[in-house]
């Protein structure tokens, strides 16, 4: 019987290793957006006036509100990790729910912002965009693509945090084994950090 | 107990978690099974890719239309490129031998994230299927070449979209494998195995993993931008929408040049394992090889512009990229000298894996030296887009990585299958490979110098002689590859039982059973010696 082990013995837990893996994944995400930031920089350099004009169409207020929402949500998820370290499951769950809620508010804002643009005939491939200068076309292309890809990351983040919420609720993630929670926090900070760059590049360059 | 139990003395082939033999493979999180899954998928695609290459060479055996139309030829070189680059040579050595051997060589039971590892294979299969769909969907297979250059990829009516999406998906597989290996190497080395006691194959996998991680996202986003541009008319690279096609080339090569090092570094790692074993001598300049590996990975990021000398860049950019390209040749040369110095006064045991390793040195050196012709701006302008370029990168990629792959296959075959292969057929295959290879690609250097363009299905009568030679070389090469593969397949089934350590190797993989048990080691070993501390 000594040579018989359960297959479960295969399942090892390495807090540091998992966190390292998450950090590596975050590098790749930054590089993914890095390609877009390079593209932005090149086209901004080639079309400074058009980028300036196009950016004036975006609402700084909506952008600023969304920035505040994301910053607060980063704080709530960071606090949920601290709460878990103090073994306060109830508070952890509340803070995770708050994060999800804030993320959804962000998406609703984004929906109305995009909706307003689209109702004004500004969307990729629209007749109106085909008539404006090529620089403005590029600006709006980048705007929709980069904020769209960012919104996709928000949605993935919401799903990720929701999964963590249920794992906290059923006890799979607990004070001795909470690397998944910490990784969801890392991911959420990434999403936040990317927005911190998107906000000035699209809303504040006027 | 209702839970399944396993016997630690059985080989991993005997471990069965499911009744169905197929499920036992495709749902297994065992790094060895995943490595073999990759091997079988890659070899299947390799047969397709190689036959496409043969078809193109047969078309070129005479001027004018021989066996296919121009458009079919365009589709053939595109498909050949997509298969060979994205499905074979990029995952290649890390996915097959990295998966199978990395944990064993560093004294671990598995990789850090076994489930993620299986997911990588599934993503690979998904990406492959999507990419293959481009061949059957829409208005004919893509004809852009594997590089998808803008603006042609927007103008062509062929089905480019699935190929782009497939390549994008395959990128994830590559990233996840890289991520897994980095964490594995950082966290799971056996006690006593310090960084400078780690064998060189894991070292090259480590450098490769960083490139996979840091370069792949850039091509991922670039492909995604092309996809978005094709689907939603978002202006990125199409001049009609204000975009800059040169920017596409920059972004594409920012990944695709480092990707060349994803392909070659693990092959260099294999050679660094094979040579000391068959010389029974410690490797010359262990630290220099590590340093040059990391240097290649690092400098390799800054040379992408040498693919674009004729595309339109400032003169400053041209000479800077040229200078950096020459710099990256130095660490490669350091390795070559180290390997040769290792052979010097070694107890050379001329077995099949060493044949392939020496074949690597020979072919890779020709590829490397002709690379200098292309790295220098003046000469590159002359031979740009000629068959000289095609010959150069086939020498490096096929002669280098391909030969390294076969060296690895012959070196670790007894470990993977517990069987020996037939030496005579292996030798026939090897010599046929070298002869066919030289006949196929050497004439292409001269043809390129004389001005024969690449990617043309037709040519002037003056290029006829060289092309005949080249096409016959292709036939010999394909026949020899068939011999090599059939020999290994039949030996895996019916070969003689191989001893645990047929080559007297001293790295950790030779101390475990052939084939290894599920958890590789009964007890995790404690490492005290360096990886190549032979008596000599």
XYZ file of C-alpha atoms in Angstrom:
742
model
C 0.000 0.000 0.000
C 2.940 2.334 0.389
C 3.141 2.881 -3.336
C -0.489 3.817 -3.603
C -1.279 7.504 -3.436
C -4.368 9.468 -4.183
C -4.365 11.431 -7.381
C -5.301 14.432 -5.281
C -1.749 14.401 -3.968
C -0.910 15.957 -7.330
C -2.780 19.114 -6.472
C -0.205 21.296 -4.768
C -0.726 24.823 -3.464
C 1.925 27.483 -3.951
C 0.802 30.978 -2.984
C 3.953 32.708 -4.235
C 4.006 30.696 -7.461
C 0.397 31.518 -8.295
C 1.000 35.191 -7.633
C 4.104 35.117 -9.837
C 2.000 33.560 -12.592
C -0.564 36.329 -12.253
C 2.097 39.023 -12.424
C 3.487 37.469 -15.595
C 0.006 37.446 -17.080
C -0.359 41.119 -16.155
C 2.875 41.906 -18.036
C 1.344 40.362 -21.135
C -1.782 42.469 -20.724
C 0.286 45.634 -20.459
C 2.138 44.684 -23.620
C -1.139 43.960 -25.366
C -2.306 47.480 -24.638
C 1.265 48.664 -25.240
C 0.855 47.874 -28.937
C -2.216 50.128 -28.959
C -0.466 52.908 -27.064
C 2.327 52.849 -29.651
C -0.240 53.080 -32.433
C -1.908 55.949 -30.608
C 1.406 57.761 -30.158
C 2.339 57.393 -33.827
C -1.000 58.638 -35.131
C -1.196 61.443 -32.597
C 2.222 62.575 -33.762
C 1.108 62.415 -37.398
C -2.266 64.154 -36.832
C -1.937 66.482 -33.804
C -4.677 68.925 -34.816
C -7.233 66.302 -35.800
C -6.718 64.419 -32.521
C -7.208 67.666 -30.617
C -10.439 68.482 -32.463
C -11.860 64.986 -32.153
C -11.063 64.760 -28.441
C -13.204 67.853 -27.820
C -16.262 65.786 -28.710
C -15.720 63.533 -25.682
C -17.219 64.483 -22.328
C -14.572 65.077 -19.674
C -17.242 64.829 -16.981
C -18.325 61.313 -17.926
C -14.669 60.276 -18.227
C -13.818 61.784 -14.845
C -16.777 60.102 -13.150
C -15.703 56.739 -14.566
C -12.146 57.346 -13.393
C -13.363 57.980 -9.848
C -15.585 54.892 -9.988
C -12.691 52.657 -11.010
C -10.321 54.114 -8.430
C -12.867 53.515 -5.672
C -13.476 49.968 -6.923
C -9.735 49.304 -6.764
C -9.821 50.458 -3.157
C -12.774 48.198 -2.309
C -11.126 45.085 -3.727
C -7.846 45.896 -1.963
C -9.795 46.222 1.274
C -11.534 42.905 0.650
C -8.108 41.231 0.607
C -7.221 42.880 3.910
C -10.571 41.784 5.311
C -9.775 38.213 4.267
C -6.399 38.411 5.986
C -8.288 39.346 9.175
C -10.558 36.378 8.477
C -13.647 38.577 8.185
C -15.548 36.639 5.507
C -18.676 38.760 5.752
C -16.806 42.006 5.091
C -14.811 40.391 2.299
C -17.997 39.406 0.555
C -19.536 42.854 0.952
C -16.465 44.562 -0.449
C -16.369 42.178 -3.414
C -20.023 42.919 -4.129
C -19.275 46.650 -3.945
C -16.479 46.185 -6.488
C -18.777 44.317 -8.869
C -21.443 46.976 -8.442
C -19.016 49.802 -9.220
C -17.792 47.932 -12.287
C -21.348 47.618 -13.538
C -21.953 51.346 -12.983
C -18.816 51.990 -15.040
C -20.161 49.843 -17.861
C -23.572 51.558 -17.753
C -21.841 54.939 -18.079
C -19.804 53.597 -20.950
C -22.966 52.309 -22.602
C -24.595 55.721 -22.546
C -21.400 57.402 -23.690
C -20.996 55.059 -26.668
C -24.743 55.214 -27.337
C -24.626 59.020 -27.621
C -21.722 58.815 -30.096
C -23.464 56.188 -32.179
C -26.726 58.159 -32.255
C -24.726 61.121 -33.598
C -23.526 58.874 -36.392
C -20.027 58.456 -34.989
C -19.083 54.793 -35.110
C -16.567 52.765 -37.130
C -17.599 52.539 -40.743
C -20.337 55.212 -40.431
C -20.969 57.574 -43.332
C -20.278 60.575 -41.141
C -16.835 59.289 -40.136
C -15.949 58.648 -43.768
C -16.409 62.368 -44.437
C -14.258 63.774 -41.598
C -10.481 64.079 -41.826
C -8.415 60.880 -41.724
C -6.864 61.958 -38.421
C -10.261 62.203 -36.727
C -11.205 58.849 -38.221
C -8.099 57.324 -36.665
C -8.860 58.971 -33.322
C -12.362 57.534 -33.189
C -11.130 54.158 -34.365
C -8.629 54.084 -31.522
C -11.224 55.426 -29.097
C -13.763 52.711 -29.843
C -11.191 49.948 -30.055
C -9.225 50.826 -26.924
C -12.161 51.668 -24.681
C -13.988 48.663 -26.124
C -11.127 46.311 -25.354
C -10.870 47.878 -21.911
C -14.608 47.370 -21.349
C -14.140 43.733 -22.346
C -11.491 43.468 -19.638
C -13.947 45.004 -17.160
C -16.504 42.345 -18.068
C -13.916 39.572 -17.655
C -12.932 41.148 -14.338
C -16.547 41.159 -13.149
C -16.886 37.460 -13.993
C -13.552 36.708 -12.278
C -14.546 38.597 -9.115
C -17.984 36.945 -9.143
C -16.330 33.517 -9.247
C -14.085 34.526 -6.347
C -17.154 35.790 -4.462
C -18.821 32.391 -4.709
C -15.624 30.620 -3.726
C -15.357 32.852 -0.669
C -19.006 32.146 0.099
C -18.616 28.354 -0.074
C -15.322 28.385 1.781
C -12.948 27.230 -0.998
C -11.167 30.558 -0.677
C -10.378 31.215 2.971
C -7.880 33.013 5.185
C -5.222 30.284 4.697
C -5.748 29.933 0.979
C -6.774 33.187 -0.638
C -4.362 33.574 -3.557
C -7.282 33.502 -6.005
C -8.778 36.517 -4.259
C -5.442 38.276 -4.346
C -5.030 37.480 -8.049
C -8.474 38.854 -8.848
C -7.394 42.016 -7.034
C -4.193 42.194 -9.101
C -6.214 41.781 -12.268
C -8.617 44.478 -11.204
C -5.787 46.925 -10.490
C -4.476 46.212 -13.994
C -7.835 47.129 -15.504
C -7.798 50.260 -13.396
C -4.226 51.168 -14.349
C -4.997 50.896 -18.067
C -7.951 53.226 -17.650
C -5.669 55.731 -15.885
C -3.774 55.955 -19.189
C -6.833 55.912 -21.434
C -8.553 58.764 -19.606
C -5.956 61.508 -20.259
C -5.135 60.223 -23.761
C -8.702 60.458 -24.998
C -10.464 62.965 -22.751
C -7.858 65.408 -21.495
C -5.638 66.097 -24.503
C -7.796 68.950 -25.798
C -11.808 4.277 -0.925
C -13.840 5.180 -3.978
C -11.288 7.594 -5.352
C -8.972 6.187 -7.992
C -5.542 5.241 -6.772
C -2.407 4.962 -8.820
C 0.635 2.823 -8.603
C 3.779 4.891 -8.427
C 5.907 2.145 -9.934
C 3.987 1.997 -13.198
C 5.034 4.032 -16.213
C 2.842 7.063 -16.914
C 1.380 5.244 -19.933
C -0.252 2.782 -17.533
C -2.007 5.451 -15.492
C -5.644 5.510 -16.513
C -8.140 7.938 -15.063
C -10.827 7.299 -17.655
C -12.108 4.197 -19.392
C -11.753 5.678 -22.845
C -8.156 5.696 -24.099
C -8.777 8.964 -25.961
C -10.037 10.736 -22.846
C -7.009 9.434 -20.982
C -4.903 11.468 -23.360
C -6.858 14.611 -24.079
C -7.954 15.208 -20.482
C -4.662 14.325 -18.840
C -2.834 17.022 -16.899
C 0.359 14.941 -16.822
C 3.109 17.038 -18.407
C 4.469 13.964 -20.231
C 1.180 13.125 -21.891
C 0.675 16.787 -22.837
C 4.156 16.858 -24.357
C 3.288 13.820 -26.452
C -0.070 15.321 -27.455
C 1.868 18.276 -28.803
C 4.323 15.938 -30.515
C 1.580 14.081 -32.357
C -0.301 17.255 -33.336
C 2.868 18.971 -34.496
C 4.053 15.966 -36.491
C 0.660 15.711 -38.220
C 0.809 19.351 -39.269
C 4.452 18.939 -40.224
C 3.564 16.246 -42.742
C 0.968 18.576 -44.313
C 3.346 21.556 -44.318
C 6.219 19.549 -45.752
C 4.051 18.131 -48.545
C 2.908 21.651 -49.429
C 6.574 22.632 -49.621
C 7.221 19.678 -51.921
C 4.269 20.690 -54.104
C 5.710 24.200 -54.478
C 9.113 22.804 -55.377
C 7.524 20.543 -57.992
C 5.773 23.561 -59.475
C 9.159 25.255 -59.733
C 10.854 22.320 -61.445
C 10.225 24.024 -64.815
C 9.261 27.554 -65.884
C 5.604 28.281 -66.537
C 2.704 26.374 -65.099
C 3.780 22.871 -64.115
C 1.309 21.439 -61.633
C -0.630 24.432 -60.244
C -2.016 27.865 -61.115
C -0.437 31.055 -59.809
C -3.252 31.603 -57.322
C -2.912 28.049 -55.984
C 0.800 28.658 -55.568
C 0.091 31.852 -53.606
C -2.284 29.921 -51.359
C 0.284 27.117 -51.002
C 3.118 29.340 -49.749
C 0.724 31.144 -47.420
C -0.576 27.922 -45.940
C 2.922 26.416 -45.788
C 4.096 29.492 -43.859
C 1.152 29.594 -41.476
C 1.469 25.880 -40.654
C 5.232 25.831 -40.321
C 5.529 29.036 -38.298
C 2.441 29.214 -36.119
C 1.592 25.533 -35.707
C 4.978 23.855 -35.676
C 8.113 25.806 -35.105
C 6.864 28.351 -32.534
C 5.283 25.805 -30.169
C 7.811 23.175 -31.375
C 10.550 22.313 -28.929
C 9.177 23.985 -25.783
C 5.716 22.468 -26.157
C 6.974 18.956 -26.923
C 10.298 18.467 -25.166
C 9.882 21.333 -22.715
C 6.676 19.818 -21.465
C 7.974 16.287 -21.353
C 11.403 16.988 -19.902
C 11.530 20.329 -18.109
C 9.966 19.062 -14.877
C 12.135 15.928 -14.929
C 15.325 17.839 -15.666
C 14.818 20.202 -12.747
C 13.647 17.421 -10.426
C 9.937 18.252 -10.189
C 6.799 16.142 -10.367
C 5.014 18.337 -12.883
C 4.836 21.917 -14.124
C 3.550 24.632 -11.793
C 0.070 24.783 -13.330
C -0.859 21.374 -14.803
C -4.438 22.356 -15.683
C -3.292 25.516 -17.408
C -0.843 23.333 -19.295
C -3.641 21.152 -20.623
C -5.617 24.295 -21.443
C -2.676 25.513 -23.549
C -2.901 22.380 -25.673
C -6.650 22.785 -26.078
C -6.184 26.410 -27.117
C -3.535 25.233 -29.570
C -5.990 22.756 -31.113
C -8.735 25.374 -31.246
C -6.404 27.882 -32.908
C -5.257 25.263 -35.393
C -8.831 24.351 -36.329
C -9.823 27.989 -36.797
C -6.723 28.642 -38.912
C -7.453 25.563 -41.038
C -11.027 26.770 -41.611
C -9.551 29.495 -43.801
C -8.755 26.770 -46.324
C -12.334 25.659 -46.791
C -14.427 28.764 -46.091
C -15.350 31.740 -48.234
C -13.757 32.683 -51.522
C -10.659 30.545 -51.511
C -7.705 30.104 -49.156
C -5.672 33.163 -48.062
C -2.935 34.375 -50.413
C -1.237 37.049 -48.312
C 1.765 35.070 -47.147
C 2.066 34.231 -43.457
C 2.961 37.866 -42.708
C -0.519 39.287 -43.544
C 1.025 42.550 -44.749
C -1.246 45.580 -44.981
C -2.751 46.915 -47.185
C -2.948 43.732 -49.300
C -4.580 41.757 -46.497
C -7.447 44.285 -46.680
C -7.702 44.247 -50.448
C -7.575 40.499 -51.117
C -10.880 38.703 -51.566
C -9.480 35.456 -50.161
C -10.495 34.224 -46.701
C -7.894 35.849 -44.448
C -10.057 36.346 -41.377
C -10.038 32.787 -39.942
C -6.274 32.573 -40.438
C -5.825 35.832 -38.503
C -8.137 34.727 -35.715
C -6.421 31.325 -35.584
C -2.989 32.936 -35.250
C -4.359 35.216 -32.523
C -5.705 32.230 -30.567
C -2.440 30.303 -30.992
C -0.664 33.238 -29.365
C -2.518 32.573 -26.118
C -1.350 28.979 -26.106
C 2.217 30.170 -26.497
C 1.882 32.789 -23.738
C 0.385 30.312 -21.280
C 3.120 27.746 -21.916
C 5.761 30.431 -21.361
C 4.105 31.621 -18.177
C 3.870 28.081 -16.880
C 7.555 27.372 -17.550
C 8.797 30.567 -15.888
C 6.866 29.842 -12.709
C 7.930 26.181 -12.821
C 11.596 27.088 -13.102
C 11.378 29.726 -10.382
C 9.420 27.663 -7.887
C 9.958 23.979 -8.491
C 13.650 23.249 -8.924
C 14.806 20.359 -6.745
C 16.643 21.182 -3.528
C 20.254 22.031 -4.292
C 19.599 22.939 -7.905
C 20.701 26.550 -7.852
C 20.359 28.633 -11.006
C 23.932 27.804 -11.947
C 23.388 24.075 -11.475
C 20.443 24.002 -13.850
C 21.012 22.155 -17.151
C 21.149 24.259 -20.298
C 17.975 23.017 -21.963
C 15.862 24.361 -19.079
C 17.921 27.556 -19.258
C 17.063 28.081 -22.920
C 13.430 27.246 -22.168
C 13.530 29.931 -19.507
C 14.856 32.583 -21.912
C 12.375 31.422 -24.548
C 9.499 31.620 -22.106
C 10.280 35.271 -21.437
C 10.222 36.037 -25.144
C 6.943 34.152 -25.532
C 5.536 36.180 -22.698
C 6.787 39.618 -23.675
C 6.610 39.493 -27.468
C 3.484 37.463 -28.250
C 0.984 40.034 -26.887
C 2.291 42.598 -29.388
C 1.482 40.409 -32.379
C -1.749 39.432 -30.639
C -2.939 43.013 -30.537
C -1.671 43.656 -34.063
C -3.638 40.726 -35.446
C -6.653 41.856 -33.422
C -6.353 45.322 -34.974
C -6.292 43.833 -38.477
C -9.305 41.684 -37.568
C -11.166 44.761 -36.274
C -10.173 46.727 -39.349
C -11.479 44.015 -41.650
C -14.676 43.473 -39.694
C -15.640 46.990 -38.532
C -13.641 49.296 -40.799
C -11.738 50.778 -37.872
C -8.824 52.656 -39.403
C -5.461 51.241 -38.271
C -3.263 50.195 -41.163
C -5.273 50.725 -44.349
C -4.180 53.974 -46.049
C -7.736 54.348 -47.335
C -8.800 54.827 -43.704
C -5.848 57.047 -42.800
C -3.751 54.198 -41.449
C -0.060 53.533 -41.998
C 0.857 50.134 -43.509
C 4.485 50.551 -42.420
C 3.303 50.691 -38.808
C 1.783 47.258 -39.333
C 5.158 45.935 -40.432
C 6.827 47.447 -37.369
C 4.306 45.973 -34.952
C 4.329 42.640 -36.746
C 8.113 42.297 -36.641
C 8.403 43.571 -33.068
C 6.933 40.185 -32.267
C 7.950 38.112 -35.195
C 11.625 38.799 -34.967
C 11.919 37.805 -31.292
C 9.774 34.827 -32.334
C 12.743 33.667 -34.386
C 14.572 33.297 -31.081
C 11.590 31.470 -29.603
C 12.256 28.977 -32.372
C 16.035 28.703 -32.214
C 16.941 29.062 -28.510
C 15.421 25.753 -27.369
C 17.191 24.015 -30.256
C 20.458 25.493 -28.990
C 19.511 24.123 -25.578
C 19.102 20.647 -27.041
C 22.514 20.836 -28.697
C 24.008 21.926 -25.368
C 22.586 18.738 -23.809
C 23.534 16.336 -26.574
C 27.145 17.391 -27.083
C 28.414 16.948 -23.484
C 26.639 13.599 -23.169
C 28.235 12.177 -26.305
C 31.649 13.598 -25.405
C 31.392 12.474 -21.762
C 32.879 15.824 -20.924
C 31.655 18.921 -19.154
C 30.376 21.637 -21.461
C 32.881 24.322 -22.329
C 31.821 27.730 -20.976
C 28.602 26.796 -19.172
C 28.151 30.356 -17.915
C 29.035 31.865 -21.290
C 26.288 29.793 -22.876
C 23.775 31.005 -20.315
C 24.886 34.606 -20.754
C 24.729 34.364 -24.531
C 21.260 32.789 -24.301
C 19.963 35.691 -22.248
C 21.787 38.173 -24.453
C 20.223 36.727 -27.609
C 16.797 36.921 -25.982
C 17.422 40.541 -24.980
C 19.117 41.967 -28.082
C 16.655 40.011 -30.232
C 13.978 42.524 -29.259
C 15.770 45.405 -30.954
C 16.540 44.080 -34.409
C 13.079 43.790 -35.977
C 13.791 46.636 -38.398
C 16.132 44.451 -40.441
C 13.052 42.903 -42.040
C 12.120 46.338 -43.342
C 15.255 47.819 -44.894
C 13.428 48.449 -48.158
C 10.067 49.396 -46.618
C 10.924 53.011 -45.886
C 12.773 54.050 -42.741
C 15.176 56.848 -41.900
C 18.862 56.262 -42.628
C 19.616 56.471 -38.904
C 17.129 53.690 -38.219
C 18.670 51.629 -41.013
C 22.221 51.675 -39.713
C 21.115 51.277 -36.095
C 19.094 48.181 -36.911
C 21.988 46.886 -38.971
C 24.443 47.433 -36.119
C 22.156 45.693 -33.630
C 21.697 42.806 -36.052
C 25.436 42.296 -36.218
C 25.598 42.450 -32.411
C 23.110 39.601 -32.065
C 25.392 37.426 -34.177
C 28.059 37.568 -31.458
C 26.290 35.528 -28.760
C 25.273 32.960 -31.395
C 28.902 32.609 -32.413
C 29.932 32.270 -28.748
C 27.710 29.213 -28.524
C 29.125 27.638 -31.662
C 32.671 28.038 -30.354
C 31.658 26.610 -26.984
C 30.157 23.515 -28.572
C 33.199 22.945 -30.732
C 35.481 23.445 -27.728
C 33.399 20.873 -25.852
C 34.002 18.332 -28.613
C 37.752 18.997 -28.445
C 39.470 16.108 -26.645
C 36.145 14.598 -25.600
C 35.463 10.841 -25.618
C 33.288 11.138 -28.653
C 30.614 8.503 -28.952
C 29.188 8.943 -32.446
C 25.549 7.998 -31.959
C 22.522 9.196 -33.915
C 21.686 12.196 -31.674
C 25.238 13.470 -32.111
C 24.901 13.111 -35.886
C 21.912 15.447 -35.744
C 23.697 17.823 -33.372
C 26.678 18.049 -35.720
C 24.242 18.478 -38.611
C 22.800 21.379 -36.645
C 26.214 23.021 -36.269
C 26.918 22.687 -39.977
C 23.565 23.899 -41.307
C 23.037 26.564 -38.680
C 26.417 28.063 -39.404
C 25.605 28.433 -43.103
C 22.283 29.993 -42.115
C 23.948 32.323 -39.631
C 26.691 33.504 -41.955
C 24.291 34.182 -44.833
C 22.243 36.109 -42.283
C 25.082 38.615 -42.108
C 24.655 39.283 -45.823
C 21.044 40.182 -45.080
C 21.871 42.127 -41.940
C 24.079 44.524 -43.832
C 21.911 47.212 -45.440
C 23.754 47.510 -48.744
C 23.746 43.813 -49.591
C 20.237 43.294 -48.263
C 18.788 45.829 -50.669
C 20.310 43.729 -53.443
C 18.924 40.357 -52.379
C 15.746 41.529 -50.617
C 12.697 39.418 -51.544
C 14.760 36.965 -53.565
C 15.133 33.256 -53.014
C 18.379 34.077 -51.142
C 16.228 35.155 -48.188
C 14.148 31.993 -48.435
C 17.294 29.856 -48.441
C 18.722 31.784 -45.465
C 15.764 31.355 -43.158
C 15.244 27.733 -44.142
C 18.853 27.075 -43.167
C 18.302 28.731 -39.803
C 14.785 27.514 -39.081
C 14.720 24.103 -40.724
C 18.452 23.396 -40.664
C 18.699 24.865 -37.166
C 15.480 24.328 -35.279
C 14.300 21.403 -37.407
C 17.588 19.565 -37.005
C 17.604 20.414 -33.292
C 14.113 18.932 -33.068
C 15.282 15.673 -34.630
C 18.365 15.649 -32.402
C 16.053 15.971 -29.403
C 13.720 13.306 -30.736
C 16.547 10.814 -31.203
C 18.223 11.762 -27.936
C 15.186 11.466 -25.681
C 13.259 8.838 -27.660
C 14.444 5.986 -25.389
C 13.315 8.021 -22.377
C 9.932 8.884 -23.836
C 9.013 5.452 -25.148
C 11.357 3.116 -23.316
C 12.361 1.703 -26.706
C 15.429 1.829 -28.946
C 15.199 2.769 -32.602
C 16.895 1.161 -35.578
C 20.332 2.749 -36.015
C 20.828 1.838 -39.669
C 17.607 3.408 -40.858
C 18.226 6.387 -38.608
C 21.610 6.901 -40.290
C 20.123 6.535 -43.766
C 17.477 9.092 -42.844
C 20.050 11.490 -41.437
C 22.381 11.407 -44.449
C 19.457 11.655 -46.861
C 18.251 14.648 -44.893
C 21.604 16.444 -45.089
C 22.107 15.679 -48.791
C 18.530 16.572 -49.735
C 18.696 19.695 -47.598
C 21.889 20.981 -49.210
C 20.611 20.177 -52.699
C 17.326 21.918 -52.013
C 18.518 25.145 -50.428
C 22.089 25.777 -51.623
C 21.019 26.532 -55.246
C 18.497 29.020 -53.898
C 21.363 31.195 -52.615
C 22.851 31.506 -56.089
C 19.435 31.862 -57.718
C 18.686 34.709 -55.335
C 22.007 36.364 -56.076
C 21.150 36.136 -59.775
C 17.840 37.840 -59.061
C 15.176 35.155 -58.821
C 12.339 36.650 -56.725
C 10.631 34.703 -53.947
C 6.912 33.867 -53.959
C 6.698 33.557 -57.774
C 5.264 30.432 -59.354
C 7.082 31.135 -62.626
C 10.620 32.222 -63.548
C 12.880 33.046 -66.473
C 14.613 30.258 -68.370
C 18.023 31.352 -67.003
C 17.022 30.092 -63.519
C 15.996 26.640 -64.778
C 19.148 24.660 -63.875
C 19.278 25.687 -60.234
C 15.592 25.038 -59.798
C 15.822 21.493 -61.164
C 18.568 20.713 -58.661
C 16.550 22.312 -55.887
C 13.391 20.371 -56.730
C 15.243 17.030 -56.780
C 16.735 17.981 -53.436
C 13.207 18.470 -52.127
C 12.252 14.957 -53.226
C 15.288 13.444 -51.479
C 14.588 15.519 -48.365
C 10.958 14.439 -48.144
C 11.887 10.789 -48.706
C 14.496 10.958 -45.925
C 12.062 12.624 -43.552
C 9.646 9.790 -44.277
C 12.405 7.274 -43.400
C 13.207 9.105 -40.156
C 9.586 9.347 -39.072
C 8.609 5.810 -40.063
C 11.675 4.442 -38.296
C 10.697 6.230 -35.078
C 7.025 5.271 -35.313
C 7.729 1.576 -35.872
C 10.424 1.590 -33.184
C 8.017 3.136 -30.690
C 5.739 0.179 -31.342
C 8.105 -2.707 -31.889
C 11.575 -1.502 -30.919
C 13.830 -3.294 -28.449
C 13.483 -2.271 -24.835
C 15.879 0.568 -24.072
C 17.952 0.739 -20.898
C 17.294 3.505 -18.419
C 20.373 5.461 -19.456
C 21.508 4.388 -22.926
C 23.878 7.332 -23.504
C 25.455 7.529 -20.024
C 23.961 10.964 -19.495
C 24.139 12.499 -16.034
C 21.334 15.056 -16.063
C 18.345 14.113 -13.926
C 16.141 12.724 -16.692
C 18.554 9.800 -17.110
C 18.121 8.786 -13.496
C 14.399 8.101 -13.772
C 12.676 5.127 -15.385
C 12.133 4.853 -19.134
C 9.311 5.672 -19.673
C 9.037 7.696 -16.463
C 6.463 7.033 -13.759
C 3.552 9.410 -13.212
C 5.367 11.490 -10.609
C 8.767 11.033 -12.257
C 10.719 10.570 -9.015
C 10.027 8.273 -6.096
C 11.574 10.909 -3.874
C 12.559 14.348 -5.050
C 16.327 14.244 -5.658
C 18.813 16.514 -3.921
C 21.219 18.023 -6.419
C 24.837 18.391 -5.382
C 26.804 18.378 -8.615
C 26.721 20.610 -11.675
C 24.705 19.317 -14.619
C 27.703 18.229 -16.692
C 30.224 17.094 -14.073
C 31.568 14.127 -16.024
C 34.759 12.510 -14.853
C 36.691 14.259 -17.597
